[in-house]
Every structure is written in C-alpha cells, then in structure tokens.
XYZ file of C-alpha atoms in Angstrom:
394
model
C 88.715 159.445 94.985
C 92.089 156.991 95.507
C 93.413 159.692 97.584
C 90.476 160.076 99.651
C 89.805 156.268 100.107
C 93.498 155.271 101.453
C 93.362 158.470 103.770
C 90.137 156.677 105.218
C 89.354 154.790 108.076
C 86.442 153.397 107.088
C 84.325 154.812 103.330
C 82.052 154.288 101.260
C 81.845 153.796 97.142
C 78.576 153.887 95.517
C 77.411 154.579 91.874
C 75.460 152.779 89.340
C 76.544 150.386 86.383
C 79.295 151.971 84.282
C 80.725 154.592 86.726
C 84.073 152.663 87.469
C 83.612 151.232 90.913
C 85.314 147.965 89.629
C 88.245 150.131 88.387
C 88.255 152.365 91.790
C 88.452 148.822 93.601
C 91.038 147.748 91.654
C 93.626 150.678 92.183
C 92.940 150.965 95.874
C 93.582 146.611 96.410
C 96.473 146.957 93.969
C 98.036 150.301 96.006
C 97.078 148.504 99.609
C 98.404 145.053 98.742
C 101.945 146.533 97.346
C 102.082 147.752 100.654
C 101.771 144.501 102.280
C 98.431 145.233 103.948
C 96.944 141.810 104.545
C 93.114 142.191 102.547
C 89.616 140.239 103.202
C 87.091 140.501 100.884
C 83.656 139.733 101.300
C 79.812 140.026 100.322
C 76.497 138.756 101.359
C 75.917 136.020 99.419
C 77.896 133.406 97.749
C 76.984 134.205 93.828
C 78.223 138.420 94.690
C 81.388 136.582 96.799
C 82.241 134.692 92.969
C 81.831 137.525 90.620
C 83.943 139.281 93.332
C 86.698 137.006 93.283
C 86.763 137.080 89.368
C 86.705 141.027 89.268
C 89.366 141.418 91.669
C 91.722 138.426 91.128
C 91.270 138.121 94.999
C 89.502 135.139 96.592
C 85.991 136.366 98.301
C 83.888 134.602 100.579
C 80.517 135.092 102.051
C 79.998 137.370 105.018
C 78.613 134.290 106.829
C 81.980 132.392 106.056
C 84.500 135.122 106.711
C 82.738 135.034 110.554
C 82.962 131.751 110.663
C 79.541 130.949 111.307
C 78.798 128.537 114.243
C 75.567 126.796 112.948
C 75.926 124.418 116.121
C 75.791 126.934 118.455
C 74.686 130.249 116.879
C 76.026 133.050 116.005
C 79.757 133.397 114.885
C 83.341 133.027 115.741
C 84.869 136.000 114.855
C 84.154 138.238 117.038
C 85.405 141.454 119.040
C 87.058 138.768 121.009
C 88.068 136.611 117.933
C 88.749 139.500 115.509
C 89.091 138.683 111.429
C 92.589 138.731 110.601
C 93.396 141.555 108.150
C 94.419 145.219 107.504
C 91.506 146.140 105.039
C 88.025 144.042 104.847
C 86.255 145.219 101.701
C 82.754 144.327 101.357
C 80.857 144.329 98.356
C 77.439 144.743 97.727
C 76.607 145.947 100.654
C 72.915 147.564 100.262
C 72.233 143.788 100.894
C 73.667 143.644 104.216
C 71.417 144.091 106.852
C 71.425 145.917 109.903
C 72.871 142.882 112.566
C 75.051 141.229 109.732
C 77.001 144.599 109.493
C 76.639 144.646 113.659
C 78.216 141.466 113.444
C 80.566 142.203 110.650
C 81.707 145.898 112.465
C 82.737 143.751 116.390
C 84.731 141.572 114.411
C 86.719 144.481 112.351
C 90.391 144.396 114.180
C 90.710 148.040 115.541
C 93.883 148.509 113.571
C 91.930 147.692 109.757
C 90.139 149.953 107.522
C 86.819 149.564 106.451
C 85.563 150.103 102.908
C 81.975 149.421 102.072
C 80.991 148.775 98.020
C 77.566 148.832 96.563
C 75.123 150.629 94.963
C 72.750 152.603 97.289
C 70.185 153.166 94.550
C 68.865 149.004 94.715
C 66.921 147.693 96.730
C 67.816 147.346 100.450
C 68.457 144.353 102.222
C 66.014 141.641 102.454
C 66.511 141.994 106.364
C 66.448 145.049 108.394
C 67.575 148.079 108.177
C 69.018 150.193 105.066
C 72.892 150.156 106.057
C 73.825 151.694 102.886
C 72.047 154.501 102.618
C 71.759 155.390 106.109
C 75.573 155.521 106.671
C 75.733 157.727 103.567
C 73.298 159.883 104.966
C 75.070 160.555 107.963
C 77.536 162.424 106.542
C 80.082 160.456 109.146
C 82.171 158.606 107.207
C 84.066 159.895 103.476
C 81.815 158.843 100.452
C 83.105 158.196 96.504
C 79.709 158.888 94.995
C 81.059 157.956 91.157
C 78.795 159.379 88.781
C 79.979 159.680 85.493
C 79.152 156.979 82.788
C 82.258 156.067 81.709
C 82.224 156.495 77.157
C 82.459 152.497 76.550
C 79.371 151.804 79.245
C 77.816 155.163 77.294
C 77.423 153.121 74.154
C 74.996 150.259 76.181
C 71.480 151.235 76.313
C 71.442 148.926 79.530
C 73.465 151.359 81.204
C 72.058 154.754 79.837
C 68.784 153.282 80.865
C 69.484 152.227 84.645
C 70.402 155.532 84.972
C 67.664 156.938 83.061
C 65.113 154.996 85.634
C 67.271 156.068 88.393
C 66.008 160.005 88.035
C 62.846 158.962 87.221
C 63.069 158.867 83.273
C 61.250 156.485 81.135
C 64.170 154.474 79.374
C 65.097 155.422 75.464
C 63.170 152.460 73.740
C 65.372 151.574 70.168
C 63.575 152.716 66.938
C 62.136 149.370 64.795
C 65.243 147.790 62.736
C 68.106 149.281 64.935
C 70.402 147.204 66.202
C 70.075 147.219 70.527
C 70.828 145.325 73.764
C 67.436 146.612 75.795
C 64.270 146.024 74.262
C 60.359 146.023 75.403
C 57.556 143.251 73.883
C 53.765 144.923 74.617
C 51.754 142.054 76.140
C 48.112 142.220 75.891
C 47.510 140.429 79.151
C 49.557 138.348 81.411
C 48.846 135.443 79.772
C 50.161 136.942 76.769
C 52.772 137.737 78.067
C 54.051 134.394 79.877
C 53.435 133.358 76.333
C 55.867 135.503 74.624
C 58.211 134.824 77.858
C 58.539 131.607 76.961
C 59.131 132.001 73.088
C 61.733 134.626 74.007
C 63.592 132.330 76.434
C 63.147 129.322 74.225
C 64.006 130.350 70.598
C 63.959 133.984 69.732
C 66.769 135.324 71.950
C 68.668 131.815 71.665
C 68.427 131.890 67.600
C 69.258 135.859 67.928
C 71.906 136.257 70.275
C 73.167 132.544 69.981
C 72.326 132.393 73.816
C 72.203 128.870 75.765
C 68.106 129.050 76.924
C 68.765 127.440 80.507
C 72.474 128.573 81.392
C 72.563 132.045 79.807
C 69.298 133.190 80.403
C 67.406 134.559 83.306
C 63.177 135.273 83.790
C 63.401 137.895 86.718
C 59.769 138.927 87.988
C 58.380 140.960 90.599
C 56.424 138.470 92.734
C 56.215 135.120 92.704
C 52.051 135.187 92.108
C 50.254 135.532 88.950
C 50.686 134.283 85.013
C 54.154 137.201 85.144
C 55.339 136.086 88.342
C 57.931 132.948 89.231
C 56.154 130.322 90.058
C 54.050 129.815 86.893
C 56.652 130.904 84.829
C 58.953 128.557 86.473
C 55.934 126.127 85.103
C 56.149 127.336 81.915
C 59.509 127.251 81.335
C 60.126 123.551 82.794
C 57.677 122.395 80.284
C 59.201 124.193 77.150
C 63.331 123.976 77.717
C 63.168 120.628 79.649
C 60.156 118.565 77.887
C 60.561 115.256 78.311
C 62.886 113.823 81.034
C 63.789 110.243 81.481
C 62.151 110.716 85.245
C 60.554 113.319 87.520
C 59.777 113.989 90.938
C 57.319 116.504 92.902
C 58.425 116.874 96.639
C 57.483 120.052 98.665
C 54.905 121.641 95.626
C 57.872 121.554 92.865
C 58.864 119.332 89.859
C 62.308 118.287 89.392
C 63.709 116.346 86.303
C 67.519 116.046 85.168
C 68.903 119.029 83.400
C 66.202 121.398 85.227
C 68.016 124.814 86.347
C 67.514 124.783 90.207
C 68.556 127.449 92.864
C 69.480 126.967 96.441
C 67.450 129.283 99.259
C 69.252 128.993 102.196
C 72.891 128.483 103.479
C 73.966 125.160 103.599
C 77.674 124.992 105.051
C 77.588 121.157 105.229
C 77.188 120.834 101.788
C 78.557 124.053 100.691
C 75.707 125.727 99.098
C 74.513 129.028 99.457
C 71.188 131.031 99.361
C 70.901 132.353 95.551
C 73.455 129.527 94.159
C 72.264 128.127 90.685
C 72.686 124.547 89.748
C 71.457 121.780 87.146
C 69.405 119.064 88.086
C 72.295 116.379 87.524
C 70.378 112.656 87.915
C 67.784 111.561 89.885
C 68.479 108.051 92.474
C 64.750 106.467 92.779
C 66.338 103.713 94.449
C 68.283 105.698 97.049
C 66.130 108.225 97.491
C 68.510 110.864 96.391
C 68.204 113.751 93.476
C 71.824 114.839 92.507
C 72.785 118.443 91.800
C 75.257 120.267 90.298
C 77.061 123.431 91.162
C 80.363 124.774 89.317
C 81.093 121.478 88.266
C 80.691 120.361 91.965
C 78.235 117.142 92.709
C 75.763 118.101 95.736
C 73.041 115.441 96.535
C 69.976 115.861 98.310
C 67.467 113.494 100.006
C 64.084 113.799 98.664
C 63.218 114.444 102.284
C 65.477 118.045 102.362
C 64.033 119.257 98.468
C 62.668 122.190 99.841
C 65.814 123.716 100.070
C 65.571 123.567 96.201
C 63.639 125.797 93.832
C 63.402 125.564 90.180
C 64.993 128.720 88.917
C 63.767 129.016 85.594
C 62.644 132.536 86.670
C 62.848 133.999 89.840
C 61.862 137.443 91.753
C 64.144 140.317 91.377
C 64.712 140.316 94.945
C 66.562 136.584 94.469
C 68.583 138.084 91.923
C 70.199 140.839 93.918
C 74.470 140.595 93.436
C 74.211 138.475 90.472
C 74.855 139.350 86.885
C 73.224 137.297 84.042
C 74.106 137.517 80.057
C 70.661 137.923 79.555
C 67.413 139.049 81.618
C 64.198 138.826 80.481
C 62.221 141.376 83.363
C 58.180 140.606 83.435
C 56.498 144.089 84.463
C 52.996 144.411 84.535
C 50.196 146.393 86.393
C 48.989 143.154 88.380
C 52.570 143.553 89.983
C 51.459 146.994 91.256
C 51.863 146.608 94.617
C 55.744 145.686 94.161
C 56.365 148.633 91.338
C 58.820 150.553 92.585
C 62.023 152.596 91.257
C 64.730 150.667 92.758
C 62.869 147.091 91.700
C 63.451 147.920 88.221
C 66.530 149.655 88.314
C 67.678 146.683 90.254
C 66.172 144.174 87.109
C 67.951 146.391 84.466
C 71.539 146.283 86.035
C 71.165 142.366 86.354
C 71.842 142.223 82.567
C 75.000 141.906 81.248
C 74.419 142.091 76.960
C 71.195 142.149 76.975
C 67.678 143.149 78.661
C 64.159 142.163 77.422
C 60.910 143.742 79.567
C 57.815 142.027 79.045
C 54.633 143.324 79.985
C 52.771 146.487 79.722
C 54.479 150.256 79.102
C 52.216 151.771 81.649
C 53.670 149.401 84.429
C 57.184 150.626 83.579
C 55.638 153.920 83.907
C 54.340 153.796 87.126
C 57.475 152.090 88.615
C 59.456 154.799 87.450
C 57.220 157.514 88.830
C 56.823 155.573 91.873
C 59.961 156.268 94.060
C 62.140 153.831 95.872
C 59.045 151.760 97.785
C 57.776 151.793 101.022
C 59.831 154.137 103.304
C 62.103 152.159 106.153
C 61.959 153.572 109.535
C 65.711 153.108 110.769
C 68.277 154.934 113.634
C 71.166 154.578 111.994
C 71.425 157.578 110.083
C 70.576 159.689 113.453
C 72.719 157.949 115.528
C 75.802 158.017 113.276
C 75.388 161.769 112.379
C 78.845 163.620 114.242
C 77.214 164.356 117.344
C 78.055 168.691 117.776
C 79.032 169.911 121.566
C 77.267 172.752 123.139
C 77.114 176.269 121.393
C-alpha cells in the first residue's frame, strides 16, 4: 500500500476504525518528508484539523484556513492563480468535504504536488453536496488503499469489532451480564425512560465506573435534535443535572447559558478563531458589559449577548455535529421515534466516535432497523460518471 501511495499522483485511503490508516499515514509523511517534500495537511473542520496534528506530529489546519478564506470578499485566496505552497496536501476526513470545498481545494493544488485523500467512505457524507469520497472511489480513476484488516490490538475492543459488525449489516455482539466490556446497550421503555437513564449514565454511573469527568469526557450523541432522545431536551436535561446551580444564567436566542456549561461553536468564526464543531466551557458571565466569556483550549473567547446564537449548549448533540471528532466516551440515544434518520452509516458513524467506551440507549429494535436499513437516502451526484477513464472508440 506504501508502494502504491508514493507511486501516486493523487489516492485514496479508506477503512474503518482499527485497520491502520493512522500507521499508513505515518510511513508515507515520514518517507515524503525525509525526502524534503514540503507537506500541508488539512481537514474540514477545526476539531478533525487537532486530532490530526496530534496523530501526525504535523501541524493541520482547516480546509477553510489552508485557502485562506476571504470572508470580506468571498471566496478564497489560494487559488489556481494563488496556488498552496507544497509538494503533498493530505486531507483527512474527507467524506466530510463537499463537492465545491474539494472544487476549491483541487484549483488550488500546485500542478507539481500529489494529492492524497484520508477518510472513511463508510460515514456519513458531507453535510453539503455531493459524496466526494465515495464517488471518486467509484470511479475507478485514481489508486485506492482500501485497508481492511482489524489489526489484533483493535480486535480485542468490542467498539471496533462492532463498527465493523454494523458496517455489513450485523447486529453488534452485545457482552454477556458480569463480563467486563467497553460497548454496552441499556433497554429503555420509552423515551422518557430513556433520557432518564441518559442522564444517570452521564451523571454518576459511567463517572463512578470508568472514573470519567461527566462534562469534559463525556459525549450524548443523538440522531435528531427533536424528541425526549434527541439534543435539545437532552441538552435540557443534562444542564440541569451536571451544572445545577450557577451563580448566574442567561437565555438569549432559545438557550440557557451558566458558567461551567459545555458549549459548542456552529459556524466559522476567523475573527475570533473559532470553528464550527469546537467545544468550550462556559468561562464567566459580564452582566454589566454585556459579555458571556468562553473558553477553548485554554484560550479566552468572549461573546456579546447580542452574537449567542453562534453558541449551543453541547451537552449532547446530533451525530451529524460529531463527525471527525473522537470522544472517551459516547453515550448514542437510538430509538424508533428517530426512524426517519435510522440509517447504517448514522450508527456506524456514533460507534467509531468512541474512544474506551460506547453506551446505546434506547430500544434493540431501533438498532435493528438501522442496521438493516442501508446507508440513507441515495445522493444523486456526476462525479463518479464524469471521473470514470473515459475509453476511445472500438
């Protein structure tokens, strides 16, 4: 797979959790920088950019950054006239990349650089357009690493055996009563059973268990945002139970903030340096100036009550949100009132988001149809057709 990647152009590697994509990486950066190839890395949003950075020992940035977006004017800087400066641009994650970021991405590649695309075509596509991923895989027109084998350390997680389980439609090995596991289901009678048990999870049972911090370690992922299983109550929920009784609270825009709330930025903010998925604490709140005070990795951001809705209490969140993260601990809700979001790739998606340990709430039959249910609604893309090597006349 080395071989084949540094005789490359531009390829592809894909595979799920524990295959060795990481490792792959590695070897290839390690081989090209010894070389003296000069090596951008990037990825769609700012939380996949970090855990990039700390895989590779290689500083990442956002997509949106490495273009140099031009938020006065539109669009970006780098450009086919402007190109990036490198030999190799790796991008991670990219089944999140839409169809005109990689546009955008692709004029600005310097004709003399490779091109090597990282993700894992078996999540969910891009929030965007498009299904770049798996439609330049599908062409056939560019060398793919398709890494398969669960390497024997990842073998011994039943977070990993199961992802892959879900991926080819299995229901996931559920532990037997008294053995000792990292992937575990809790029947819920109803959904408000369930946010009920949710919240004693998050609160003491995997805290006391797993000696897990209940706000920074621990991550509610849901399908939707409606209902008693989806984020927004839960986000309720959850406020009330970790964060009881501040010293002061506002409501702006629908939501409730308080000091030492977990909060989550949705949207790109280059003036303050915050990006769409980035989680923070609820620092301090200024009545007097008008001003609530965040922080993110140890970095003060402050916001006027006036720009709040750029805020979201992130308690819980959808699945979607949580796309090129990685949490110690996810607790998934999954129940037939999401049925209209149960899909394949949702789950699988959920699963891989936990790093030591994965709790599913909810009802067996939801998991059930999810699995059964394929990868969602079909996309109707070009990409694929027009990439495909184009044969002359017979």
């Amino acid at each position: 797979a080395v071989d084949m990647m540094l005789g490359a152009k531009a390829a592809v590697i894909t595979g799920g959790p524990g295959v060795g994509k990481t490792t792959l990486l590695d070897a290839i950066l390690r081989i090209v920088s010894a070389k003296g190839v000069k090596i951008l890395l990037g990825a769609p949003t700012g939380r996949a950019a970090k855990r990039m950075t700390e895989q590779t020992g290689i500083e990442a940035k956002t997509l949106h950054r490495l273009l140099e977006i031009d938020p006065m004017h539109g669009g970006f800087k780098r450009n086919a006239d402007n190109p990036l400066d490198c030999g190799l641009l790796v991008i991670d994650e990219t089944s999140m990349v839409d169809v005109s970021l990689l546009f955008a991405v692709l004029k600005a590649v310097p004709s003399k650089a490779a091109l090597l695309l990282v993700g894992d075509v078996d999540q969910l596509p891009s929030v965007g357009p498009g299904q770049t991923l798996a439609d330049i895989i599908d062409s056939a027109a560019i060398p793919v690493a398709r890494l398969t084998e669960v390497f024997r350390q990842a073998a011994e997680s039943r977070i990993v055996v199961n992802a892959h389980r879900i991926n080819r439609s299995e229901m996931p090995e559920w532990p037997k009563r008294g053995e000792d596991s990292d992937f575990w289901f809790v029947d819920a009678r109803d959904p408000e059973d369930g946010a009920a048990k949710v919240v004693e999870l998050v609160r003491s049972r995997i805290p006391q268990r797993y000696g897990l911090d209940p706000i920074r370690d621990i991550q509610v992922l849901c399908p939707m945002q409606r209902g008693a299983l989806g984020a927004r109550s839960l986000n309720a929920d959850l406020q009330k139970a970790l964060n009881p009784n501040p010293s002061v609270r506002i409501e702006k825009f629908g939501a409730i903030f308080a000091p030492g709330d977990k909060v989550m930025q949705n949207e790109n903010d280059y003036d303050r340096d915050v990006f769409n998925g980035d989680l923070g604490t609820v620092l301090r709140i200024d009545e007097t100036e008008g001003l609530l005070i965040a922080g993110f990795d140890g970095r003060e951001v402050e916001y006027p009550f006036g720009e709040l809705d750029t805020l979201l209490p992130a308690y819980a969140m959808t699945i979607h949100k949580s796309q090129g993260s990685e949490y110690p601990a996810v607790v998934i809700t999954l129940a037939t009132q999401h049925y209209t979001m149960l899909a394949r790739n949702l789950v699988y998606t959920a699963v891989t988001r936990g790093k030591r340990l994965v709790v599913i709430v909810g009802q067996r039959r939801a998991m059930a149809i999810a699995v059964k249910a394929g990868a969602g609604r079909r996309r109707w893309t070009k990409l694929q057709e027009w990439m495909k090597p184009r044969r002359g006349p017979d």
